[in-house]
Amino acid sequence: MRKVSVASFLVLAFAAVNAQAAAVTLINDGFEASWTGTTLVGSDGNWTFNYGTTGPNVGWTFGAGTGVATSNFLAAQEGSQYAFLQTATGFLSQTFNVSQAGNADLSFFYGLRPNYAAGQALEVYLNGDLLTTLSTQTGWTNGNLSLGFLNAGNNTIAFKGTGGLGGDTTVFLDRVAVNITNVPEPTSALMLSLGLGGLLLARRRNSNV
């Protein structure tokens, strides 16, 4: 029977404890859910903007100048719809729950409205704090940000445009995801340490026999 060295056992044991990456559940992460109400619907024949969408499955809170859009001029990353942000006063946000503390990453797709005025940037927030401001370009860009260490409990991500409606500039958002790499609980780490200590002691005693 092949023997496993202590060093190999340590690597496997710590990997088993630490490698616990999982996606956080976001409601309507691709903005495909049907809504039951809007504050305004606007269309120029090419784009349809549903402002302030609400409903039991919407998941997001849509502030001023935000909502869900559809168009044949820009294919969605998921389904046929995506969020839009136009004004500098309206946030698009969602509160999500972290069941176990860990290091978090945020991913999403964002892009500028094709064939319209440039100048709209995208701000990203976590729990009310600005993380970064991203410049936009025509077509989709895959955004990836570290959210750092998140404690267990509720956290809120939010997005906001920086421009006004002047020049009719819009940034789109789609396929938002949060992933957590869990840190082992103190009890698990303690039990692992005790077990490894016993293994090392037994190995030392056997080598002296």
PDB file of N, CA and C in Angstrom, residues 2 17 23 26 32 42 51 55 83 97 102 107 120-121 147 149 159 169-170 176 195 200:
ATOM      1  N   ARG A   2       0.570   2.163  -0.856  1.00  0.00           N
ATOM      2  CA  ARG A   2       1.370   3.378  -0.967  1.00  0.00           C
ATOM      3  C   ARG A   2       1.142   4.289   0.223  1.00  0.00           C
ATOM      4  N   VAL A  17     -10.107  22.056   3.054  1.00  0.00           N
ATOM      5  CA  VAL A  17     -10.767  23.000   3.953  1.00  0.00           C
ATOM      6  C   VAL A  17     -10.974  24.337   3.282  1.00  0.00           C
ATOM      7  N   ALA A  23     -21.134  30.391  -5.660  1.00  0.00           N
ATOM      8  CA  ALA A  23     -21.809  31.591  -6.152  1.00  0.00           C
ATOM      9  C   ALA A  23     -22.875  32.036  -5.159  1.00  0.00           C
ATOM     10  N   LEU A  26     -28.104  35.786  -6.529  1.00  0.00           N
ATOM     11  CA  LEU A  26     -28.665  37.091  -6.857  1.00  0.00           C
ATOM     12  C   LEU A  26     -29.983  36.864  -7.586  1.00  0.00           C
ATOM     13  N   GLU A  32     -33.889  39.227 -16.700  1.00  0.00           N
ATOM     14  CA  GLU A  32     -34.852  38.589 -17.595  1.00  0.00           C
ATOM     15  C   GLU A  32     -36.236  38.429 -16.973  1.00  0.00           C
ATOM     16  N   GLY A  42     -40.299  54.236 -22.682  1.00  0.00           N
ATOM     17  CA  GLY A  42     -39.920  55.071 -23.808  1.00  0.00           C
ATOM     18  C   GLY A  42     -39.332  54.239 -24.928  1.00  0.00           C
ATOM     19  N   TYR A  51     -38.533  52.137 -17.514  1.00  0.00           N
ATOM     20  CA  TYR A  51     -37.952  52.802 -16.346  1.00  0.00           C
ATOM     21  C   TYR A  51     -38.611  52.328 -15.054  1.00  0.00           C
ATOM     22  N   GLY A  55     -41.670  44.507  -9.242  1.00  0.00           N
ATOM     23  CA  GLY A  55     -42.391  43.242  -9.269  1.00  0.00           C
ATOM     24  C   GLY A  55     -41.765  42.256  -8.306  1.00  0.00           C
ATOM     25  N   ALA A  83     -30.103  45.660 -18.052  1.00  0.00           N
ATOM     26  CA  ALA A  83     -30.379  46.894 -17.316  1.00  0.00           C
ATOM     27  C   ALA A  83     -29.737  48.080 -18.020  1.00  0.00           C
ATOM     28  N   ASN A  97     -27.362  37.965   0.501  1.00  0.00           N
ATOM     29  CA  ASN A  97     -26.932  37.372   1.771  1.00  0.00           C
ATOM     30  C   ASN A  97     -25.716  36.475   1.573  1.00  0.00           C
ATOM     31  N   GLY A 102     -16.122  35.179   3.661  1.00  0.00           N
ATOM     32  CA  GLY A 102     -15.087  34.782   2.715  1.00  0.00           C
ATOM     33  C   GLY A 102     -14.686  35.919   1.802  1.00  0.00           C
ATOM     34  N   SER A 107     -18.531  39.963 -10.831  1.00  0.00           N
ATOM     35  CA  SER A 107     -18.359  39.978 -12.279  1.00  0.00           C
ATOM     36  C   SER A 107     -19.649  40.452 -12.941  1.00  0.00           C
ATOM     37  N   GLN A 120     -20.723  58.395 -20.831  1.00  0.00           N
ATOM     38  CA  GLN A 120     -21.328  57.783 -19.653  1.00  0.00           C
ATOM     39  C   GLN A 120     -20.358  56.780 -19.031  1.00  0.00           C
ATOM     40  N   ALA A 121     -20.006  56.983 -17.774  1.00  0.00           N
ATOM     41  CA  ALA A 121     -19.161  56.038 -17.047  1.00  0.00           C
ATOM     42  C   ALA A 121     -20.027  55.265 -16.059  1.00  0.00           C
ATOM     43  N   LEU A 147     -14.239  42.230  -4.231  1.00  0.00           N
ATOM     44  CA  LEU A 147     -15.006  42.909  -3.184  1.00  0.00           C
ATOM     45  C   LEU A 147     -14.318  42.797  -1.830  1.00  0.00           C
ATOM     46  N   PHE A 149     -12.897  40.942   1.626  1.00  0.00           N
ATOM     47  CA  PHE A 149     -13.461  39.995   2.582  1.00  0.00           C
ATOM     48  C   PHE A 149     -14.836  40.475   3.029  1.00  0.00           C
ATOM     49  N   PHE A 159     -24.915  50.007  -8.713  1.00  0.00           N
ATOM     50  CA  PHE A 159     -24.297  50.579  -9.906  1.00  0.00           C
ATOM     51  C   PHE A 159     -24.961  51.925 -10.181  1.00  0.00           C
ATOM     52  N   THR A 169     -27.011  59.667 -23.511  1.00  0.00           N
ATOM     53  CA  THR A 169     -25.986  58.653 -23.292  1.00  0.00           C
ATOM     54  C   THR A 169     -26.465  57.622 -22.273  1.00  0.00           C
ATOM     55  N   THR A 170     -26.168  56.359 -22.527  1.00  0.00           N
ATOM     56  CA  THR A 170     -26.679  55.261 -21.706  1.00  0.00           C
ATOM     57  C   THR A 170     -25.616  54.182 -21.578  1.00  0.00           C
ATOM     58  N   VAL A 176     -24.856  39.842 -13.879  1.00  0.00           N
ATOM     59  CA  VAL A 176     -24.138  40.210 -12.651  1.00  0.00           C
ATOM     60  C   VAL A 176     -24.000  38.973 -11.764  1.00  0.00           C
ATOM     61  N   GLY A 195      -5.718  17.423  14.597  1.00  0.00           N
ATOM     62  CA  GLY A 195      -5.540  16.165  13.887  1.00  0.00           C
ATOM     63  C   GLY A 195      -4.162  16.050  13.264  1.00  0.00           C
ATOM     64  N   LEU A 200       1.550  14.012  13.234  1.00  0.00           N
ATOM     65  CA  LEU A 200       2.993  14.260  13.295  1.00  0.00           C
ATOM     66  C   LEU A 200       3.615  13.584  14.509  1.00  0.00           C
TER      67      LEU A 200
END
